[in-house]
PDB file of C-alpha atoms in Angstrom:
ATOM      1  CA  MET A 920      -0.095  -0.154   0.030  1.00  0.00           C
ATOM      2  CA  ASP A 921       1.637   3.414  -0.801  1.00  0.00           C
ATOM      3  CA  TRP A 922       1.855   6.478   1.124  1.00  0.00           C
ATOM      4  CA  ALA A 923      -0.949   8.497  -0.461  1.00  0.00           C
ATOM      5  CA  THR A 924      -3.536   5.517  -0.058  1.00  0.00           C
ATOM      6  CA  LEU A 925      -2.795   4.966   3.378  1.00  0.00           C
ATOM      7  CA  SER A 926      -3.102   8.605   4.471  1.00  0.00           C
ATOM      8  CA  ALA A 927      -6.119   8.575   3.065  1.00  0.00           C
ATOM      9  CA  PHE A 928      -7.139   5.352   5.124  1.00  0.00           C
ATOM     10  CA  ALA A 929      -6.167   7.343   7.920  1.00  0.00           C
ATOM     11  CA  ILE A 930      -8.080  10.214   7.474  1.00  0.00           C
ATOM     12  CA  PHE A 931     -11.398   7.869   6.506  1.00  0.00           C
ATOM     13  CA  VAL A 932     -10.773   6.312   9.907  1.00  0.00           C
ATOM     14  CA  ALA A 933     -10.591   9.690  11.599  1.00  0.00           C
ATOM     15  CA  ILE A 934     -13.259  10.893  10.084  1.00  0.00           C
ATOM     16  CA  MET A 935     -15.627   8.100  10.815  1.00  0.00           C
ATOM     17  CA  THR A 936     -14.733   6.976  14.126  1.00  0.00           C
ATOM     18  CA  GLY A 937     -14.625  10.514  15.449  1.00  0.00           C
ATOM     19  CA  THR A 938     -18.122  11.456  14.222  1.00  0.00           C
ATOM     20  CA  PRO A 939     -21.375  10.554  16.187  1.00  0.00           C
ATOM     21  CA  GLY A 940     -22.605   6.974  16.007  1.00  0.00           C
ATOM     22  CA  PRO A 941     -23.905   4.566  18.889  1.00  0.00           C
ATOM     23  CA  GLY A 942     -20.609   3.690  19.812  1.00  0.00           C
ATOM     24  CA  ASN A 943     -19.119   7.384  20.606  1.00  0.00           C
ATOM     25  CA  LEU A 944     -22.769   8.418  22.297  1.00  0.00           C
ATOM     26  CA  THR A 945     -22.980   5.778  24.683  1.00  0.00           C
ATOM     27  CA  PHE A 946     -19.456   6.820  25.856  1.00  0.00           C
ATOM     28  CA  MET A 947     -20.209  10.247  25.786  1.00  0.00           C
ATOM     29  CA  ALA A 948     -23.450   9.280  27.691  1.00  0.00           C
ATOM     30  CA  ILE A 949     -20.931   6.771  30.603  1.00  0.00           C
ATOM     31  CA  GLY A 950     -18.614   9.087  30.876  1.00  0.00           C
ATOM     32  CA  ALA A 951     -21.030  12.256  31.921  1.00  0.00           C
ATOM     33  CA  SER A 952     -22.949   9.914  33.898  1.00  0.00           C
ATOM     34  CA  ALA A 953     -20.591   7.811  36.056  1.00  0.00           C
ATOM     35  CA  GLY A 954     -16.504   9.025  34.494  1.00  0.00           C
ATOM     36  CA  TYR A 955     -14.408   8.156  32.328  1.00  0.00           C
ATOM     37  CA  ARG A 956     -12.646   5.158  34.733  1.00  0.00           C
ATOM     38  CA  THR A 957     -16.363   3.805  34.184  1.00  0.00           C
ATOM     39  CA  ALA A 958     -16.180   4.087  30.724  1.00  0.00           C
ATOM     40  CA  PHE A 959     -12.611   2.819  29.685  1.00  0.00           C
ATOM     41  CA  PRO A 960     -13.485  -0.691  30.483  1.00  0.00           C
ATOM     42  CA  VAL A 961     -16.586  -0.434  28.263  1.00  0.00           C
ATOM     43  CA  ILE A 962     -14.403   1.108  25.594  1.00  0.00           C
ATOM     44  CA  ILE A 963     -11.743  -1.344  25.994  1.00  0.00           C
ATOM     45  CA  ALA A 964     -14.636  -3.883  25.142  1.00  0.00           C
ATOM     46  CA  ALA A 965     -15.733  -1.929  22.458  1.00  0.00           C
ATOM     47  CA  GLU A 966     -12.493  -2.501  20.604  1.00  0.00           C
ATOM     48  CA  ILE A 967     -12.110  -6.279  21.247  1.00  0.00           C
ATOM     49  CA  GLY A 968     -15.480  -5.927  19.308  1.00  0.00           C
ATOM     50  CA  SER A 969     -14.668  -4.170  16.681  1.00  0.00           C
ATOM     51  CA  LEU A 970     -11.326  -5.885  16.046  1.00  0.00           C
ATOM     52  CA  VAL A 971     -13.479  -9.127  15.338  1.00  0.00           C
ATOM     53  CA  LEU A 972     -15.784  -7.431  13.501  1.00  0.00           C
ATOM     54  CA  ASN A 973     -13.026  -5.742  11.507  1.00  0.00           C
ATOM     55  CA  LEU A 974     -11.518  -9.490  11.126  1.00  0.00           C
ATOM     56  CA  CYS A 975     -14.780 -11.126   9.676  1.00  0.00           C
ATOM     57  CA  VAL A 976     -15.094  -8.133   7.069  1.00  0.00           C
ATOM     58  CA  ALA A 977     -11.533  -8.859   5.875  1.00  0.00           C
ATOM     59  CA  PHE A 978     -11.919 -12.587   5.842  1.00  0.00           C
ATOM     60  CA  GLY A 979     -15.130 -12.067   3.581  1.00  0.00           C
ATOM     61  CA  LEU A 980     -18.184 -11.733   6.167  1.00  0.00           C
ATOM     62  CA  GLY A 981     -18.546  -8.601   4.561  1.00  0.00           C
ATOM     63  CA  GLN A 982     -19.346 -10.067   1.100  1.00  0.00           C
ATOM     64  CA  LEU A 983     -22.426 -11.620   2.572  1.00  0.00           C
ATOM     65  CA  MET A 984     -23.666  -8.594   4.679  1.00  0.00           C
ATOM     66  CA  ALA A 985     -23.415  -6.958   1.240  1.00  0.00           C
ATOM     67  CA  ARG A 986     -25.286  -9.254  -0.521  1.00  0.00           C
ATOM     68  CA  GLY A 987     -28.521  -9.062   1.532  1.00  0.00           C
ATOM     69  CA  GLY A 988     -31.475 -11.735   2.667  1.00  0.00           C
ATOM     70  CA  PRO A 989     -32.097 -13.276   6.108  1.00  0.00           C
ATOM     71  CA  LEU A 990     -28.681 -12.265   7.479  1.00  0.00           C
ATOM     72  CA  VAL A 991     -29.098  -8.756   7.188  1.00  0.00           C
ATOM     73  CA  THR A 992     -32.646  -8.640   8.087  1.00  0.00           C
ATOM     74  CA  PHE A 993     -31.522 -10.615  11.759  1.00  0.00           C
ATOM     75  CA  PHE A 994     -28.696  -8.151  12.187  1.00  0.00           C
ATOM     76  CA  LYS A 995     -31.193  -5.548  11.527  1.00  0.00           C
ATOM     77  CA  PHE A 996     -33.166  -6.589  13.889  1.00  0.00           C
ATOM     78  CA  ALA A 997     -30.653  -7.636  16.406  1.00  0.00           C
ATOM     79  CA  SER A 998     -29.193  -3.821  16.210  1.00  0.00           C
ATOM     80  CA  MET A 999     -31.926  -1.868  16.776  1.00  0.00           C
ATOM     81  CA  THR A1000     -33.201  -4.326  20.019  1.00  0.00           C
ATOM     82  CA  TYR A1001     -29.280  -4.417  21.193  1.00  0.00           C
ATOM     83  CA  MET A1002     -29.016  -0.640  20.767  1.00  0.00           C
ATOM     84  CA  THR A1003     -32.567   0.144  22.327  1.00  0.00           C
ATOM     85  CA  TYR A1004     -31.887  -1.895  25.200  1.00  0.00           C
ATOM     86  CA  LEU A1005     -28.248  -0.062  25.317  1.00  0.00           C
ATOM     87  CA  ALA A1006     -30.024   3.547  24.992  1.00  0.00           C
ATOM     88  CA  TRP A1007     -32.328   2.544  28.807  1.00  0.00           C
ATOM     89  CA  ARG A1008     -29.249   1.212  30.009  1.00  0.00           C
ATOM     90  CA  ILE A1009     -27.849   4.876  29.815  1.00  0.00           C
ATOM     91  CA  VAL A1010     -30.866   6.827  30.386  1.00  0.00           C
ATOM     92  CA  GLN A1011     -31.162   4.681  33.961  1.00  0.00           C
ATOM     93  CA  LEU A1012     -27.696   6.055  35.137  1.00  0.00           C
ATOM     94  CA  ASN A1013     -29.188   9.128  35.540  1.00  0.00           C
ATOM     95  CA  ILE A1014     -32.831   8.759  36.093  1.00  0.00           C
ATOM     96  CA  LYS A1015     -32.456   6.220  39.110  1.00  0.00           C
ATOM     97  CA  PRO A1016     -30.245   7.037  42.699  1.00  0.00           C
ATOM     98  CA  LYS A1017     -26.915   6.268  42.532  1.00  0.00           C
ATOM     99  CA  GLY A1018     -26.076   2.652  43.450  1.00  0.00           C
ATOM    100  CA  GLU A1019     -29.766   1.365  42.715  1.00  0.00           C
ATOM    101  CA  VAL A1020     -28.517   0.572  38.617  1.00  0.00           C
ATOM    102  CA  SER A1021     -25.647  -1.372  37.814  1.00  0.00           C
ATOM    103  CA  LEU A1022     -23.190   0.464  35.617  1.00  0.00           C
ATOM    104  CA  PRO A1023     -22.661  -0.508  31.849  1.00  0.00           C
ATOM    105  CA  THR A1024     -20.306  -3.313  32.189  1.00  0.00           C
ATOM    106  CA  PHE A1025     -17.084  -5.186  29.765  1.00  0.00           C
ATOM    107  CA  TRP A1026     -19.650  -7.356  28.165  1.00  0.00           C
ATOM    108  CA  GLU A1027     -21.868  -4.973  27.142  1.00  0.00           C
ATOM    109  CA  GLY A1028     -19.540  -3.014  25.536  1.00  0.00           C
ATOM    110  CA  LEU A1029     -18.518  -6.118  23.596  1.00  0.00           C
ATOM    111  CA  LEU A1030     -21.455  -6.541  21.408  1.00  0.00           C
ATOM    112  CA  ILE A1031     -21.556  -2.376  20.348  1.00  0.00           C
ATOM    113  CA  HIS A1032     -19.887  -2.510  17.290  1.00  0.00           C
ATOM    114  CA  PRO A1033     -20.368  -5.853  15.655  1.00  0.00           C
ATOM    115  CA  LEU A1034     -23.914  -4.680  16.562  1.00  0.00           C
ATOM    116  CA  SER A1035     -23.537  -1.549  15.168  1.00  0.00           C
ATOM    117  CA  PRO A1036     -24.528  -0.468  11.582  1.00  0.00           C
ATOM    118  CA  LYS A1037     -22.255   2.527  11.558  1.00  0.00           C
ATOM    119  CA  THR A1038     -19.156   0.368  11.965  1.00  0.00           C
ATOM    120  CA  TRP A1039     -20.186  -2.257   9.691  1.00  0.00           C
ATOM    121  CA  ALA A1040     -21.046   0.104   6.824  1.00  0.00           C
ATOM    122  CA  MET A1041     -17.618   2.286   7.514  1.00  0.00           C
ATOM    123  CA  SER A1042     -15.554  -1.018   7.830  1.00  0.00           C
ATOM    124  CA  LEU A1043     -17.392  -2.151   4.600  1.00  0.00           C
ATOM    125  CA  VAL A1044     -16.826   1.123   2.601  1.00  0.00           C
ATOM    126  CA  ALA A1045     -12.844   1.061   4.252  1.00  0.00           C
ATOM    127  CA  PHE A1046     -11.938  -2.461   2.677  1.00  0.00           C
ATOM    128  CA  THR A1047     -13.770  -2.019  -0.427  1.00  0.00           C
ATOM    129  CA  SER A1048     -11.855   1.194  -1.243  1.00  0.00           C
ATOM    130  CA  PHE A1049      -8.433   0.761   0.661  1.00  0.00           C
ATOM    131  CA  PHE A1050      -7.983  -3.054   0.519  1.00  0.00           C
ATOM    132  CA  ALA A1051      -9.927  -5.097  -2.226  1.00  0.00           C
ATOM    133  CA  ALA A1052      -7.806  -4.345  -5.551  1.00  0.00           C
ATOM    134  CA  ASN A1053      -4.087  -2.881  -3.886  1.00  0.00           C
ATOM    135  CA  GLY A1054      -2.226  -6.121  -4.408  1.00  0.00           C
ATOM    136  CA  MET A1055      -1.565  -7.162  -1.100  1.00  0.00           C
ATOM    137  CA  GLY A1056      -2.193 -10.291   0.792  1.00  0.00           C
ATOM    138  CA  LEU A1057      -4.991 -10.921   3.220  1.00  0.00           C
ATOM    139  CA  TYR A1058      -2.861 -10.760   6.308  1.00  0.00           C
ATOM    140  CA  GLU A1059      -1.618  -7.151   5.574  1.00  0.00           C
ATOM    141  CA  ASN A1060      -4.586  -5.952   4.670  1.00  0.00           C
ATOM    142  CA  ALA A1061      -6.453  -7.335   7.673  1.00  0.00           C
ATOM    143  CA  ALA A1062      -3.696  -5.834  10.056  1.00  0.00           C
ATOM    144  CA  ILE A1063      -4.042  -2.677   8.480  1.00  0.00           C
ATOM    145  CA  LEU A1064      -7.493  -2.537   8.753  1.00  0.00           C
ATOM    146  CA  THR A1065      -8.022  -3.448  12.052  1.00  0.00           C
ATOM    147  CA  ALA A1066      -4.984  -1.439  13.108  1.00  0.00           C
ATOM    148  CA  GLY A1067      -6.367   1.698  11.457  1.00  0.00           C
ATOM    149  CA  PHE A1068     -10.038   1.119  13.554  1.00  0.00           C
ATOM    150  CA  LEU A1069      -8.404   0.543  16.933  1.00  0.00           C
ATOM    151  CA  ILE A1070      -6.547   3.293  16.787  1.00  0.00           C
ATOM    152  CA  GLY A1071      -9.048   5.653  15.828  1.00  0.00           C
ATOM    153  CA  GLY A1072     -11.876   3.826  18.058  1.00  0.00           C
ATOM    154  CA  MET A1073      -9.879   3.902  21.104  1.00  0.00           C
ATOM    155  CA  ILE A1074      -8.942   7.863  20.520  1.00  0.00           C
ATOM    156  CA  SER A1075     -12.502   8.890  19.090  1.00  0.00           C
ATOM    157  CA  HIS A1076     -14.133   6.933  21.760  1.00  0.00           C
ATOM    158  CA  SER A1077     -11.841   8.143  24.836  1.00  0.00           C
ATOM    159  CA  MET A1078     -12.300  11.671  23.472  1.00  0.00           C
ATOM    160  CA  TRP A1079     -16.029  11.629  23.436  1.00  0.00           C
ATOM    161  CA  ALA A1080     -15.778   9.763  27.157  1.00  0.00           C
ATOM    162  CA  MET A1081     -14.492  12.495  28.317  1.00  0.00           C
ATOM    163  CA  VAL A1082     -16.504  15.303  26.606  1.00  0.00           C
ATOM    164  CA  GLY A1083     -19.082  13.568  28.595  1.00  0.00           C
ATOM    165  CA  VAL A1084     -16.901  14.091  32.182  1.00  0.00           C
ATOM    166  CA  SER A1085     -16.460  17.328  31.032  1.00  0.00           C
ATOM    167  CA  ILE A1086     -20.409  18.079  30.756  1.00  0.00           C
ATOM    168  CA  LEU A1087     -20.751  16.837  33.917  1.00  0.00           C
ATOM    169  CA  LYS A1088     -17.706  18.795  35.835  1.00  0.00           C
ATOM    170  CA  MET A1089     -19.648  21.658  34.004  1.00  0.00           C
ATOM    171  CA  ILE A1090     -23.524  21.683  34.889  1.00  0.00           C
ATOM    172  CA  GLY A1091     -23.352  18.683  37.799  1.00  0.00           C
ATOM    173  CA  GLU A1092     -26.015  16.120  38.134  1.00  0.00           C
ATOM    174  CA  GLY A1093     -29.998  17.181  37.904  1.00  0.00           C
ATOM    175  CA  THR A1094     -32.476  17.364  36.110  1.00  0.00           C
ATOM    176  CA  LEU A1095     -30.285  19.654  32.989  1.00  0.00           C
ATOM    177  CA  MET A1096     -28.179  16.121  33.204  1.00  0.00           C
ATOM    178  CA  ARG A1097     -31.290  14.379  32.722  1.00  0.00           C
ATOM    179  CA  GLY A1098     -32.422  15.963  30.048  1.00  0.00           C
ATOM    180  CA  ILE A1099     -29.038  15.633  28.223  1.00  0.00           C
ATOM    181  CA  THR A1100     -28.553  11.813  28.623  1.00  0.00           C
ATOM    182  CA  ILE A1101     -31.922  10.912  27.508  1.00  0.00           C
ATOM    183  CA  ALA A1102     -30.979  13.593  24.391  1.00  0.00           C
ATOM    184  CA  MET A1103     -27.489  11.223  24.150  1.00  0.00           C
ATOM    185  CA  ALA A1104     -29.754   8.146  24.034  1.00  0.00           C
ATOM    186  CA  VAL A1105     -32.339   9.290  21.641  1.00  0.00           C
ATOM    187  CA  ALA A1106     -30.085  10.422  19.525  1.00  0.00           C
ATOM    188  CA  MET A1107     -27.953   7.028  20.046  1.00  0.00           C
ATOM    189  CA  LEU A1108     -31.449   5.382  18.771  1.00  0.00           C
ATOM    190  CA  ALA A1109     -31.898   7.676  16.011  1.00  0.00           C
ATOM    191  CA  ALA A1110     -28.390   7.149  14.407  1.00  0.00           C
ATOM    192  CA  THR A1111     -29.089   3.581  14.267  1.00  0.00           C
ATOM    193  CA  ALA A1112     -32.072   3.711  12.906  1.00  0.00           C
ATOM    194  CA  TRP A1113     -31.130   6.128  10.443  1.00  0.00           C
ATOM    195  CA  SER A1114     -28.039   3.765   9.872  1.00  0.00           C
ATOM    196  CA  LEU A1115     -30.036   0.393   9.167  1.00  0.00           C
ATOM    197  CA  LEU A1116     -32.343   2.423   6.512  1.00  0.00           C
ATOM    198  CA  LEU A1117     -29.650   3.786   4.415  1.00  0.00           C
TER     199      LEU A1117
END
């Protein structure tokens, strides 16, 4: 892969991982509700899920998803179901008293990217645009694809979580924070629904 293509891929990753989506909005909400320390293990879990997803795309599962059919229908149902559950978990962090609701777990974070239509879309587009016919071997392409999204995801998820922490410091807990948390959960569901319709 030449430097021009690698640079274009890096820019693509920075834009795609840095824009709002189910993952980033989730980490912003967790950061705002419970701090970065709570968000960090969930971010690590999400990155492991991202690694698995990108390897699946690199080794051919992306072609099956691109064809449509029952597999895609099942994915859309599972995606919307899980994101609705995750949104409710996020809202509960602020509508219930501290200690009455468990914080998002590592295991919940594992499914964020494999069930995120945005993550599937950006991985498929990246592989098709930068790797499908670049003359490199399958393993080299898989390594660059996964490494790029791991680095971009770790940076962007951490930044979004820190934005959430900053919001908490500025406005504290209370009615306004509950409203912001609910708005983030709704935005996450809207982003998921929009991605599924495309």
